[in-house]
XYZ file of N, CA and C in Angstrom:
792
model
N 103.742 60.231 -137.173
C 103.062 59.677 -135.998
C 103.359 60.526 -134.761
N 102.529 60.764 -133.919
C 102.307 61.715 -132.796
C 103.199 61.068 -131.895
N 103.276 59.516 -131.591
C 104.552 59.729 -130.492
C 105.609 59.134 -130.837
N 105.941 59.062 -132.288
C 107.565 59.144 -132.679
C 108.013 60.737 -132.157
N 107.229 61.732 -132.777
C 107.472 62.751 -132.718
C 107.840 63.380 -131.826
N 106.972 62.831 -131.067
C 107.250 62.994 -129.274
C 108.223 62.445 -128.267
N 108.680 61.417 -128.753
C 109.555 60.583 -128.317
C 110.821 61.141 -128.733
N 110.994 61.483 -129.835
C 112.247 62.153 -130.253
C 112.319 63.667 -130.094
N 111.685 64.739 -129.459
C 111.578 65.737 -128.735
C 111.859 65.542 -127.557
N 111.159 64.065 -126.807
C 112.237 64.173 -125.382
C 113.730 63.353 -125.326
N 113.637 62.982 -126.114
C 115.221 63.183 -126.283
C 116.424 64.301 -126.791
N 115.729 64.762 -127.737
C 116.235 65.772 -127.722
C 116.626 66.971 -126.551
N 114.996 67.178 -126.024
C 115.326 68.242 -124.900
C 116.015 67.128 -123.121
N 116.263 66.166 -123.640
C 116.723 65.421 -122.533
C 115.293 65.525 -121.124
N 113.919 65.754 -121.567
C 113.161 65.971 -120.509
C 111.573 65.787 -121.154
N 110.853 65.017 -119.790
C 109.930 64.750 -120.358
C 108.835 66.004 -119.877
N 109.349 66.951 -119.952
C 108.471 67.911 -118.817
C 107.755 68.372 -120.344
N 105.832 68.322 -120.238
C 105.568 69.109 -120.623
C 104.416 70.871 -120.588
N 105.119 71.857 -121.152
C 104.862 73.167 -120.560
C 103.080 73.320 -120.610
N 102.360 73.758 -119.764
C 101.143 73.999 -119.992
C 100.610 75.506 -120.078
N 100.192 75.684 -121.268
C 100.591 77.305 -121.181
C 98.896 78.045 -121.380
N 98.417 77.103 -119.974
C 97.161 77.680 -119.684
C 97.123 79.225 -119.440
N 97.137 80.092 -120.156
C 97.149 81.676 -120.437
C 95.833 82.530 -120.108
N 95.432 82.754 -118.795
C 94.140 83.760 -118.476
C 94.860 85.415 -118.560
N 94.330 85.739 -120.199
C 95.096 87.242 -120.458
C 94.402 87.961 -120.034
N 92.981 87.817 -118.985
C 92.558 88.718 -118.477
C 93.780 89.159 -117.475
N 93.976 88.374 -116.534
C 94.664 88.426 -115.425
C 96.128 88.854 -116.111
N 96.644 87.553 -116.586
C 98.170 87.772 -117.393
C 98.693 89.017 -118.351
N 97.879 89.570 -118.755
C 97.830 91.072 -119.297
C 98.716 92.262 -118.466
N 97.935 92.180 -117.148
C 98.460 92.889 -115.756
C 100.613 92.472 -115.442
N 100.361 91.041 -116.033
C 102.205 91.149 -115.940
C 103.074 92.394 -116.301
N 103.961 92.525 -115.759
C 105.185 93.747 -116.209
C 105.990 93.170 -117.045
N 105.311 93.324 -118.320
C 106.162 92.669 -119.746
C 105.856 93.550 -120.562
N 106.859 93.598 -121.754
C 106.270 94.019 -122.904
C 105.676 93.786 -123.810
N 104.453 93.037 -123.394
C 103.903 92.409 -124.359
C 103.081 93.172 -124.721
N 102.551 93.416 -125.980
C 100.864 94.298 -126.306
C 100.228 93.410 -126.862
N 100.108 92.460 -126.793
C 98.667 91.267 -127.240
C 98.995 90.220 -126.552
N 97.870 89.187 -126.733
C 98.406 88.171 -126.864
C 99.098 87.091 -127.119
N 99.172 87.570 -128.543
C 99.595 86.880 -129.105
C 101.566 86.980 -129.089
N 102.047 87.775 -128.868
C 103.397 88.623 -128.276
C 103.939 88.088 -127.022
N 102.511 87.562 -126.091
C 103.138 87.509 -124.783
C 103.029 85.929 -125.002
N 102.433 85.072 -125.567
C 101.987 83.826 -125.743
C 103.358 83.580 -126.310
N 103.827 83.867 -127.491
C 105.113 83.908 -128.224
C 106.766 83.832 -127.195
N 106.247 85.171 -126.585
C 107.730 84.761 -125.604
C 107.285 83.711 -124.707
N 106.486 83.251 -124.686
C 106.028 82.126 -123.424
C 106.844 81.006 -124.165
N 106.815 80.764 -125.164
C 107.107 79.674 -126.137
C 108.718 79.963 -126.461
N 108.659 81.034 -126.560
C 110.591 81.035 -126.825
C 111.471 80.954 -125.725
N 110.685 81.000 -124.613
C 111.720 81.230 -122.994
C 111.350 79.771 -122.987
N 110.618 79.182 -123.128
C 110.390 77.282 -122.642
C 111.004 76.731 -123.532
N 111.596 76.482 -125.019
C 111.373 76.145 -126.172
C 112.478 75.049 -125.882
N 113.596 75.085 -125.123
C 114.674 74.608 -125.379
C 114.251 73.397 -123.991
N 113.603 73.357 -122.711
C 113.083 72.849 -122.189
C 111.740 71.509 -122.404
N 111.199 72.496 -123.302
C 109.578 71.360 -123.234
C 109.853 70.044 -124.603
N 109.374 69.055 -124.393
C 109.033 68.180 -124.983
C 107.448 68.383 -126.247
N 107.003 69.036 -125.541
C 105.644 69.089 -126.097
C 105.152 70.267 -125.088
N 104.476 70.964 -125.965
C 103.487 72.261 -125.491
C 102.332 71.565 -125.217
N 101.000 72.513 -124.046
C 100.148 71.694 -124.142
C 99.319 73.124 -123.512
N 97.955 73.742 -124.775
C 97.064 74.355 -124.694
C 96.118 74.248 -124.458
N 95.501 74.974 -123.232
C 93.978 74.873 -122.166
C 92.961 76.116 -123.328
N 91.938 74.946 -124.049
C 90.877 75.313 -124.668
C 90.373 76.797 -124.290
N 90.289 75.734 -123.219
C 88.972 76.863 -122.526
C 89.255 78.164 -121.892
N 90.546 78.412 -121.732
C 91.183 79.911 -121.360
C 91.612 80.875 -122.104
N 91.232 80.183 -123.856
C 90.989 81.275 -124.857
C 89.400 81.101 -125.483
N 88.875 79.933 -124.954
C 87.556 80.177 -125.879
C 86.741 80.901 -124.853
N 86.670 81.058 -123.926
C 86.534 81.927 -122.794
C 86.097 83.040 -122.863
N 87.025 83.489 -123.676
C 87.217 84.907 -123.794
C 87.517 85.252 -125.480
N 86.466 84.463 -125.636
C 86.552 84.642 -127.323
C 87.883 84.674 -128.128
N 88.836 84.264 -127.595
C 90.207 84.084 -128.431
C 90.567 83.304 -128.721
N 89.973 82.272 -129.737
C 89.660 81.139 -130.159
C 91.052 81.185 -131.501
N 90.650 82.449 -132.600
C 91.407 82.723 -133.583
C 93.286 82.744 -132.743
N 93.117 83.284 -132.129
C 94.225 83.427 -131.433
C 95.134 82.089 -131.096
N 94.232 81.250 -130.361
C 95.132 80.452 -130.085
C 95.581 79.333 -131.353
N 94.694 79.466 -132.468
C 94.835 79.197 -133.454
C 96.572 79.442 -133.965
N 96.608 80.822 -134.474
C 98.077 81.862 -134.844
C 98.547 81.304 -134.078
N 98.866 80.873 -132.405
C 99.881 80.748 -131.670
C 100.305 79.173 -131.705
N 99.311 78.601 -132.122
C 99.627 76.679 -132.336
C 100.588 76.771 -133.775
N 99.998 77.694 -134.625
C 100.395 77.847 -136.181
C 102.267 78.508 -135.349
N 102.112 79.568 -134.803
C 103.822 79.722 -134.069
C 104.500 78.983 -134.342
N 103.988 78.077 -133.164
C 104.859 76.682 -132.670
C 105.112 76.102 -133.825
N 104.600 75.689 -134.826
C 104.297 74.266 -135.705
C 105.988 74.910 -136.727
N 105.458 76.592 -136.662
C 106.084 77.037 -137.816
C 107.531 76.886 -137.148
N 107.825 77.537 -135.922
C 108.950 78.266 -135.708
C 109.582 76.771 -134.614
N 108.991 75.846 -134.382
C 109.511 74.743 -133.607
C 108.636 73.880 -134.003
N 109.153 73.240 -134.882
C 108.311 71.764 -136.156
C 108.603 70.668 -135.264
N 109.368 70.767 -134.585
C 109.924 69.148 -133.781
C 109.505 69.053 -132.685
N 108.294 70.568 -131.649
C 108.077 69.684 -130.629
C 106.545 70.047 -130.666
N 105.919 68.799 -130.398
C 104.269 68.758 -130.955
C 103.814 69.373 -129.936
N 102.378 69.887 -130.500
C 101.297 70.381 -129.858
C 100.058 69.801 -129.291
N 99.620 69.748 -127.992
C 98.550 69.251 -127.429
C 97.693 70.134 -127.284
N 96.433 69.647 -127.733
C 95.094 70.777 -127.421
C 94.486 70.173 -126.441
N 94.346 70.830 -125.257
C 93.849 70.055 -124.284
C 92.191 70.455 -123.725
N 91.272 70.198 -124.868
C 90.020 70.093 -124.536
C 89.042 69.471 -123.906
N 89.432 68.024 -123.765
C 88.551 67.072 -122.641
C 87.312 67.060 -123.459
N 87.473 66.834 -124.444
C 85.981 66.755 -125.616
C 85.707 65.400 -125.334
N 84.137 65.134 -125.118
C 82.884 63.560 -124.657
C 82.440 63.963 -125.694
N 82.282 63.832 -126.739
C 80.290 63.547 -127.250
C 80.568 62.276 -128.279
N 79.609 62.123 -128.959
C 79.284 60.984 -130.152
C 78.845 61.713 -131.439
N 79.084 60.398 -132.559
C 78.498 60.735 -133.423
C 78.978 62.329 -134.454
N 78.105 62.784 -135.157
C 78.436 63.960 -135.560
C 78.917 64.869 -135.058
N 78.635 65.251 -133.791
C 79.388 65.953 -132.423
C 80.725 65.681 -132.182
N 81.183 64.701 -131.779
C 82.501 64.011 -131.773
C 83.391 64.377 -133.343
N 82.796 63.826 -134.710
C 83.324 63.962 -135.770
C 84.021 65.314 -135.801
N 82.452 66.333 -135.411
C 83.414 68.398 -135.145
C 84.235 68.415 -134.518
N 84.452 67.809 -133.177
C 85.248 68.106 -132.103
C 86.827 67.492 -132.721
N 86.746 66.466 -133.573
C 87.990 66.207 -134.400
C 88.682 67.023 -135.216
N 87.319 67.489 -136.216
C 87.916 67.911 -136.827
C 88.635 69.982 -136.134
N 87.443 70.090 -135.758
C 88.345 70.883 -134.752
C 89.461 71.325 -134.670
N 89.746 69.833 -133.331
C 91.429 69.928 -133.346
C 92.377 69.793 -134.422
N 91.895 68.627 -134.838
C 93.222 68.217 -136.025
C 93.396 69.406 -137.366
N 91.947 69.540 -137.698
C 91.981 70.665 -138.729
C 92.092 71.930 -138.695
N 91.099 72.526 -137.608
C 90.685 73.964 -137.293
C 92.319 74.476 -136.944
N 92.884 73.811 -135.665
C 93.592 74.009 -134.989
C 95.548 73.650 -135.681
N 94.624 72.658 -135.695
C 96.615 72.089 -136.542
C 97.241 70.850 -135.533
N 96.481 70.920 -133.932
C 97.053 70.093 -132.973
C 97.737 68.912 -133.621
N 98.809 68.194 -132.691
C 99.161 67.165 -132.854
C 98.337 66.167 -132.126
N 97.872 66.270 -130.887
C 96.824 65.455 -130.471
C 96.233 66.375 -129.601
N 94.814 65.770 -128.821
C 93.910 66.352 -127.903
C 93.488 65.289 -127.097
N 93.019 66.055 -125.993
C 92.247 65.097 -124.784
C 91.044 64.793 -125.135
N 90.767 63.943 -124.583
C 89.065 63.268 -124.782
C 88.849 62.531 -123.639
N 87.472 62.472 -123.266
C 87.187 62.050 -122.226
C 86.202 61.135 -122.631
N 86.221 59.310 -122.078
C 85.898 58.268 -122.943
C 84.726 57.559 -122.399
N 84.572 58.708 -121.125
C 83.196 58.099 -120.317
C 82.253 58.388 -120.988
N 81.983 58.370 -122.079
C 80.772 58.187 -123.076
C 80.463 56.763 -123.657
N 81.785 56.456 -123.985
C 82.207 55.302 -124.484
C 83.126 55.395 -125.606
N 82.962 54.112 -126.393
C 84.324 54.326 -127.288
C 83.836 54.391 -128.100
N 82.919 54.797 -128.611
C 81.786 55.711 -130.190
C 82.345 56.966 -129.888
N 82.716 57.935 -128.340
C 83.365 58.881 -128.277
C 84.630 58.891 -128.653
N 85.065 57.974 -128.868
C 86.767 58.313 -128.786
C 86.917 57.806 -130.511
N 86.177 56.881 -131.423
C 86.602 56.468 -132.158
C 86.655 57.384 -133.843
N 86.113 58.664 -133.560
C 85.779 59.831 -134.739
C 87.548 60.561 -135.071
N 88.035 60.284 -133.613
C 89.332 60.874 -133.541
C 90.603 60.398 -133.587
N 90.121 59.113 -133.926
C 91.150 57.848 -134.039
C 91.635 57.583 -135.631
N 90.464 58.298 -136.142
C 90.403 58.353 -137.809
C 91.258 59.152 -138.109
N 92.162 60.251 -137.591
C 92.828 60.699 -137.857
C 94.682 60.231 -137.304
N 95.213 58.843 -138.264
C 96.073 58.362 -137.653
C 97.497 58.212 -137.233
N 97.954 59.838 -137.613
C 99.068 60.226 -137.379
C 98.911 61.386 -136.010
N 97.647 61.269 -135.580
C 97.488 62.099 -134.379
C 97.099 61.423 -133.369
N 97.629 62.120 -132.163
C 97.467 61.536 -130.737
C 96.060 61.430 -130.110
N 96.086 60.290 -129.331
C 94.583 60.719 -128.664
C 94.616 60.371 -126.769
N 94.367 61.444 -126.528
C 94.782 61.447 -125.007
C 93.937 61.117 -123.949
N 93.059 59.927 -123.489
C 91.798 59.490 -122.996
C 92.415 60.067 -121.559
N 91.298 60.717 -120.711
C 91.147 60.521 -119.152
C 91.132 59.187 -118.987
N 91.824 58.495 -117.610
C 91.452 57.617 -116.979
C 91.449 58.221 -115.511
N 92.463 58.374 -114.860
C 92.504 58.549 -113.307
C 92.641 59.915 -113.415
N 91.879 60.981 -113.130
C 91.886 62.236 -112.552
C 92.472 62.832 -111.376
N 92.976 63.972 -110.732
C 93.394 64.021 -110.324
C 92.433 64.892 -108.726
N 91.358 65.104 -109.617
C 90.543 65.941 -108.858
C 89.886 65.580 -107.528
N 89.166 65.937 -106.752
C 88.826 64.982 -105.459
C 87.443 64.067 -105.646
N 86.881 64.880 -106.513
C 85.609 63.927 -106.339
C 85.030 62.909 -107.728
N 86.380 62.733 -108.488
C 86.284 61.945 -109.533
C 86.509 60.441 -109.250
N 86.616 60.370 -107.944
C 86.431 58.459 -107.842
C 85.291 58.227 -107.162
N 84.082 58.797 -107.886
C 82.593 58.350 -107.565
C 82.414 57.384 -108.492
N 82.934 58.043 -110.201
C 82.980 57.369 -111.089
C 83.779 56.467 -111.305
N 85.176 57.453 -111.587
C 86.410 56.641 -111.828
C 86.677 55.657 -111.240
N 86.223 55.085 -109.678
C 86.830 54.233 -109.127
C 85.391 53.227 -108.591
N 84.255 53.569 -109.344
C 83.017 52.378 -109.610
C 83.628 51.345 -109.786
N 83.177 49.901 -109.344
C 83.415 49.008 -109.721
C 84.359 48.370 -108.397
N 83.892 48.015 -107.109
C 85.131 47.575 -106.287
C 85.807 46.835 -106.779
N 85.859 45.964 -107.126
C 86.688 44.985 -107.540
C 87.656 45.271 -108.753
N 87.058 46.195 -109.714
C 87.257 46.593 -110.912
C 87.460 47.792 -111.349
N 87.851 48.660 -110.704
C 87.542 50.129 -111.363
C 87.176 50.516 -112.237
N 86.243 50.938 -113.036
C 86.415 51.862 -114.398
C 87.140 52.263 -115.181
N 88.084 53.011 -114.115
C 89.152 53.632 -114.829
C 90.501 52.466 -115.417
N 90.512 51.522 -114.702
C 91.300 50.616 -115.516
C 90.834 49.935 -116.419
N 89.761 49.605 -117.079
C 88.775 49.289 -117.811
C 89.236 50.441 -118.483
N 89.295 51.601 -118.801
C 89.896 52.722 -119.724
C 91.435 52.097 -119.977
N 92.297 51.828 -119.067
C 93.462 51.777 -119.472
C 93.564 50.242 -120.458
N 92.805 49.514 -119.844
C 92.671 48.119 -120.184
C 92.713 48.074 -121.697
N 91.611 48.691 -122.178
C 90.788 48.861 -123.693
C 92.091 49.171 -124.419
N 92.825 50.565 -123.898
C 93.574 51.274 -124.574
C 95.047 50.208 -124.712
N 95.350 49.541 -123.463
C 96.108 48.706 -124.203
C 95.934 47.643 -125.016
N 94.911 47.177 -125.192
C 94.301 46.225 -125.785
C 94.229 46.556 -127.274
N 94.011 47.807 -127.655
C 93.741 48.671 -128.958
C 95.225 48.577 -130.020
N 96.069 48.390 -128.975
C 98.281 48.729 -129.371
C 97.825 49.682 -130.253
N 97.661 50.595 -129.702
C 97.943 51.814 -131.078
C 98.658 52.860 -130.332
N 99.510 53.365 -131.032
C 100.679 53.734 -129.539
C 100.607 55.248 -129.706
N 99.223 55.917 -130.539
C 99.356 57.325 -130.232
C 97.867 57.736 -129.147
N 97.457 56.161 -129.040
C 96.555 56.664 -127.549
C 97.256 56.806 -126.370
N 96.881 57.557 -125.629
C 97.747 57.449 -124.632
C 96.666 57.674 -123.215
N 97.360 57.619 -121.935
C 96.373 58.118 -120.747
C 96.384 59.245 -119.639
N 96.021 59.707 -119.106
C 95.748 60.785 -118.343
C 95.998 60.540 -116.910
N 96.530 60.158 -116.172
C 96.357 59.832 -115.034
C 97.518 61.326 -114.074
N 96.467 61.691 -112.920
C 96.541 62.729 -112.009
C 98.206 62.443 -111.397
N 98.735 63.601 -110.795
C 100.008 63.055 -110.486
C 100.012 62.437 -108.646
N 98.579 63.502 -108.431
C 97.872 63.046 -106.764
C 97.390 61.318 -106.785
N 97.780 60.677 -108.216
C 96.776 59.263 -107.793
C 98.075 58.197 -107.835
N 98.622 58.440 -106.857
C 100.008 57.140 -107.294
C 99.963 56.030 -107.192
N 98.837 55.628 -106.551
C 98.455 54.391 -106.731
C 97.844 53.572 -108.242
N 97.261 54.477 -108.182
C 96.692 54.701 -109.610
C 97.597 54.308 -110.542
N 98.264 55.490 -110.755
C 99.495 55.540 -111.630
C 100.583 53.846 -111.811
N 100.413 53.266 -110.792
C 101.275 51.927 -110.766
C 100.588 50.637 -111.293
N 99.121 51.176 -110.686
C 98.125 49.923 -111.531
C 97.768 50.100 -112.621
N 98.218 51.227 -113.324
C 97.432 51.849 -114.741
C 98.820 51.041 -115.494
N 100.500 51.524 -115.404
C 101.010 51.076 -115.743
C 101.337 49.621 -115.462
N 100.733 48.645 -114.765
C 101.118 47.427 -114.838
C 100.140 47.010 -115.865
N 98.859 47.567 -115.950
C 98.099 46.809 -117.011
C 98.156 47.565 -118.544
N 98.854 48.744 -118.476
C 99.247 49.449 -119.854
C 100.541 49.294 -120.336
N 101.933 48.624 -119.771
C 102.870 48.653 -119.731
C 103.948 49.501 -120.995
N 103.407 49.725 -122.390
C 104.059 50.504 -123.021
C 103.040 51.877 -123.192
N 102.031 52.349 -122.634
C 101.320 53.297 -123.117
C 101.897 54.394 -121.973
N 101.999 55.504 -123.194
C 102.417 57.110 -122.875
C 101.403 57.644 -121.661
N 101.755 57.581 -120.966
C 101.027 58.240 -119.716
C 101.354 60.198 -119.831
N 99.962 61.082 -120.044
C 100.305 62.140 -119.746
C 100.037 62.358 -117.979
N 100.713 63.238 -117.363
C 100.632 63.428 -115.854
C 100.645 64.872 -115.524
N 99.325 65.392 -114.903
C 99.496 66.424 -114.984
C 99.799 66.851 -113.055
N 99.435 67.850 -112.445
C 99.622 67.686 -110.995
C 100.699 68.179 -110.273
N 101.963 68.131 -111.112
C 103.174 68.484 -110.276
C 103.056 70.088 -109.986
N 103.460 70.419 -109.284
C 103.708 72.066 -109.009
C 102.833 72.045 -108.057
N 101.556 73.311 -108.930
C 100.879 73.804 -107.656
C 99.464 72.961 -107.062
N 99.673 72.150 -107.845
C 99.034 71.144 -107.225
C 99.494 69.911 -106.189
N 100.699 70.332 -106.061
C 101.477 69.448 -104.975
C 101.474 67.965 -105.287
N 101.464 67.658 -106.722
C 102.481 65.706 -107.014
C 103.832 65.647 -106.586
N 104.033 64.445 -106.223
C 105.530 64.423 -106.022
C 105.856 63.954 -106.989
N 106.701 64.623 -107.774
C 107.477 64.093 -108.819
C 108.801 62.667 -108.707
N 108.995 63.165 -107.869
C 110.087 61.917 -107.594
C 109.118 59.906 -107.256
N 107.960 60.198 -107.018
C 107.024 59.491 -106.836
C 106.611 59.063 -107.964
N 106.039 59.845 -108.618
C 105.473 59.803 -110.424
C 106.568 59.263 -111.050
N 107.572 59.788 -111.388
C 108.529 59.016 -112.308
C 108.807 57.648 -111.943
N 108.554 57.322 -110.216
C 108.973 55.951 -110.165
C 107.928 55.032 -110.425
N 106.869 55.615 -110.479
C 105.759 54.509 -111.024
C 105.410 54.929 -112.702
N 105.659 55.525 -113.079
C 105.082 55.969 -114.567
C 105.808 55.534 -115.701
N 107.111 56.218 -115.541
C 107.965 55.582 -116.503
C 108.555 54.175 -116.616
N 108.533 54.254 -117.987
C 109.577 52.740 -118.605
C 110.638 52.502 -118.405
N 110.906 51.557 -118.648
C 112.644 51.261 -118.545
C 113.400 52.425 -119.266
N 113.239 52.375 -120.436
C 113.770 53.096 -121.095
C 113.834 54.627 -120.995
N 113.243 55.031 -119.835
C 113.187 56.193 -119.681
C 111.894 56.939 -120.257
N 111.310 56.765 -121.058
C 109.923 57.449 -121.477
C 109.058 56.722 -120.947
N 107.692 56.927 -121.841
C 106.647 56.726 -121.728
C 106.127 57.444 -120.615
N 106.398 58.555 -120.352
C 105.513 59.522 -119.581
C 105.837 60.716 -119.895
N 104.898 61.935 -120.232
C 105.246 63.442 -120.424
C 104.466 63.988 -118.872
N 105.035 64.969 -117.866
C 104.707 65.715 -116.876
C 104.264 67.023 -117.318
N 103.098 67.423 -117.328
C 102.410 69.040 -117.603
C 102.631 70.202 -115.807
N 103.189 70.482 -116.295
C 103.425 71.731 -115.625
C 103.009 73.374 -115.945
N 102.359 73.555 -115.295
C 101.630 75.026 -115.931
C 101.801 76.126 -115.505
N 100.976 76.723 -114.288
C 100.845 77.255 -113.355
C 102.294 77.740 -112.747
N 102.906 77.014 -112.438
C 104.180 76.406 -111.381
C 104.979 77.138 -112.543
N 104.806 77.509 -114.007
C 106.030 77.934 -114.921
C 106.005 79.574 -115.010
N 104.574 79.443 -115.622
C 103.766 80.559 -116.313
C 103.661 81.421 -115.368
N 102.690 80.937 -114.164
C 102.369 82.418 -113.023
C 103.340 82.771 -112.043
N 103.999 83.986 -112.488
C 104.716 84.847 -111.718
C 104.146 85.996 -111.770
N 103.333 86.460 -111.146
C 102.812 88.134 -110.936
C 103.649 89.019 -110.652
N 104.551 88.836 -109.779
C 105.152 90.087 -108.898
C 107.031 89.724 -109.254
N 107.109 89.598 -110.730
C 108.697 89.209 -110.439
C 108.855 90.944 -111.378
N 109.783 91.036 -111.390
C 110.701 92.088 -111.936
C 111.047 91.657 -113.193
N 111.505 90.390 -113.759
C 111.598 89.953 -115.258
C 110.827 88.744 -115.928
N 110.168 88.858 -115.803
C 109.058 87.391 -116.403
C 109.553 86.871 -116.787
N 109.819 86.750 -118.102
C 110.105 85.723 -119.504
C 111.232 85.029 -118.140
N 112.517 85.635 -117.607
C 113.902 84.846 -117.042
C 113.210 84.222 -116.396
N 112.066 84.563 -115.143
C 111.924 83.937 -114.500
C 111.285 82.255 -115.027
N 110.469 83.021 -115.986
C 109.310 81.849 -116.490
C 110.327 80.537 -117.507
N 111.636 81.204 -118.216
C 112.982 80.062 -118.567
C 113.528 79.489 -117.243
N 113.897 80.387 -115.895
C 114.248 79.515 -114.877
C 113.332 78.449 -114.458
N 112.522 78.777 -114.378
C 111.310 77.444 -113.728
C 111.550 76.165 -114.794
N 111.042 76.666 -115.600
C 111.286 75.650 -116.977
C 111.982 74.529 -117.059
N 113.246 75.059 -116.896
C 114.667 74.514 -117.091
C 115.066 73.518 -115.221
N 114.683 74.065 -114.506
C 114.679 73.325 -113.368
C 113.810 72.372 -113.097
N 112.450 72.427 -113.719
C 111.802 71.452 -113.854
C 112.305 69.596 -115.240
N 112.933 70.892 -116.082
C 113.430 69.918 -117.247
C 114.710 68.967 -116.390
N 115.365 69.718 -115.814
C 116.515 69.345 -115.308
C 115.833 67.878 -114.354
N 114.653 67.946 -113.235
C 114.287 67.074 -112.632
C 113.849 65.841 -113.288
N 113.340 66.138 -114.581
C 112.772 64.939 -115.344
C 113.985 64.704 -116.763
N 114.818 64.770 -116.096
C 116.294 64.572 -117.245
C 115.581 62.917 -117.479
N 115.810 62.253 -119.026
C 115.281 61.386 -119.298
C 116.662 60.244 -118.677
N 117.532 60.680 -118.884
C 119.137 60.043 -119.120
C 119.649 59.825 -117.740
């Protein structure tokens, strides 16, 4: 099951931080590393975080992009091989229905190997339910975004939002490898999502260079017990252009971020 697995990775790494290793090798290529592929520089990305992250978490679209689809394939297969204990997120934001939806499953779970993926449920729940069939894997619905102009939708409904109507369903469902999406900019959000989800895994993305306050997020997100929330950090780990040693720098960030979201 996707969040035993997960649950016992952040304990292990004592942190719920997880790494986002959104990789543009157009740009990231230009680093002063020794890397000669991608797949080399993707690799030390994963061995300088490894002892830090809870869960990895891969941006689709910054290898299908650029046609390196196979690639990020080998580099999920890495992880699975060379670190079995901390799962993989494919973070695609896949909507459709029907036969469409069924690919986009199998996709992830098969093509790929993921432990879970994002989905986005404003289709409805004919979207989300192709991927539910697969029940030792995670399923990561948007609710509260973090973006500026997503509470046209998200926050329809005065009285009612939408987006809690997402969280609502999902707790209603108890299946404890759905989980929700909520922005680390929506803290309001974040407090009403968890009063009406009260054991569901909140992913949070936002901190860094997107300016969440973390000390904010953890006080509305997490459980008693210390979980039920993983923090994606990306940007804020990964992009250092102008340092003199990458990989150290890209383990220092890491580890200072792990250190902030100590579960204990």
């Amino acid at each position: 099951m996707f969040l035993d697995t997960l649950e016992a990775s952040a304990r292990r790494v004592n942190s719920c931080l997880c790494v986002g290793l959104d990789i543009n090798w157009l740009e990231m290529s230009a680093y002063d590393t020794d890397s000669s592929s991608l797949l080399d520089f993707a690799k030390s990305l994963v061995q300088s975080t490894s002892q830090h992250a809870c869960v990895f978490k891969f941006n689709h679209a910054f290898f299908a992009a650029q046609g390196l689809e196979e690639q990020l394939a080998r580099i999920i297969a890495y992880v699975k091989e060379s670190y079995p204990d901390t799962p993989v997120i494919l973070d695609a934001k896949r909507g459709d229905i029907g036969n469409t939806a069924e690919r986009y499953a199998e996709e992830a779970f098969i093509r790929y190997n993921a432990d879970a993926v994002t989905v986005n449920p404003y289709l409805g729940w004919d979207s989300v339910e192709p991927f539910l069939r697969y029940r030792d894997k995670g399923v990561i619905l948007l609710c509260r975004t973090s973006n500026e102009d997503s509470g046209w939708i998200q926050e329809a409904g005065k009285d009612h939002p939408v987006y809690l109507m997402v969280a609502e369903r999902v707790h209603q469902e108890e299946n404890p490898n759905l989980l929700l999406v909520v922005g680390a900019t929506q803290l309001e959000a974040l407090s009403q999502v968890r009063q009406i989800a009260p054991s569901t895994t909140l992913l949070v993305p936002g901190i860094g260079a997107q300016g969440g306050d973390l000390t904010a997020v953890l006080q509305r997100a997490r459980r008693s017990d210390g979980l039920g929330v993983i923090i994606n950090c990306s940007r804020s780990i990964i992009a250092h252009p102008d340092t003199d040693d990458y990989f150290f720098q890209v383990a220092e960030s890491a580890a200072e971020y792990a250190q902030l979201m100590s579960i204990q």
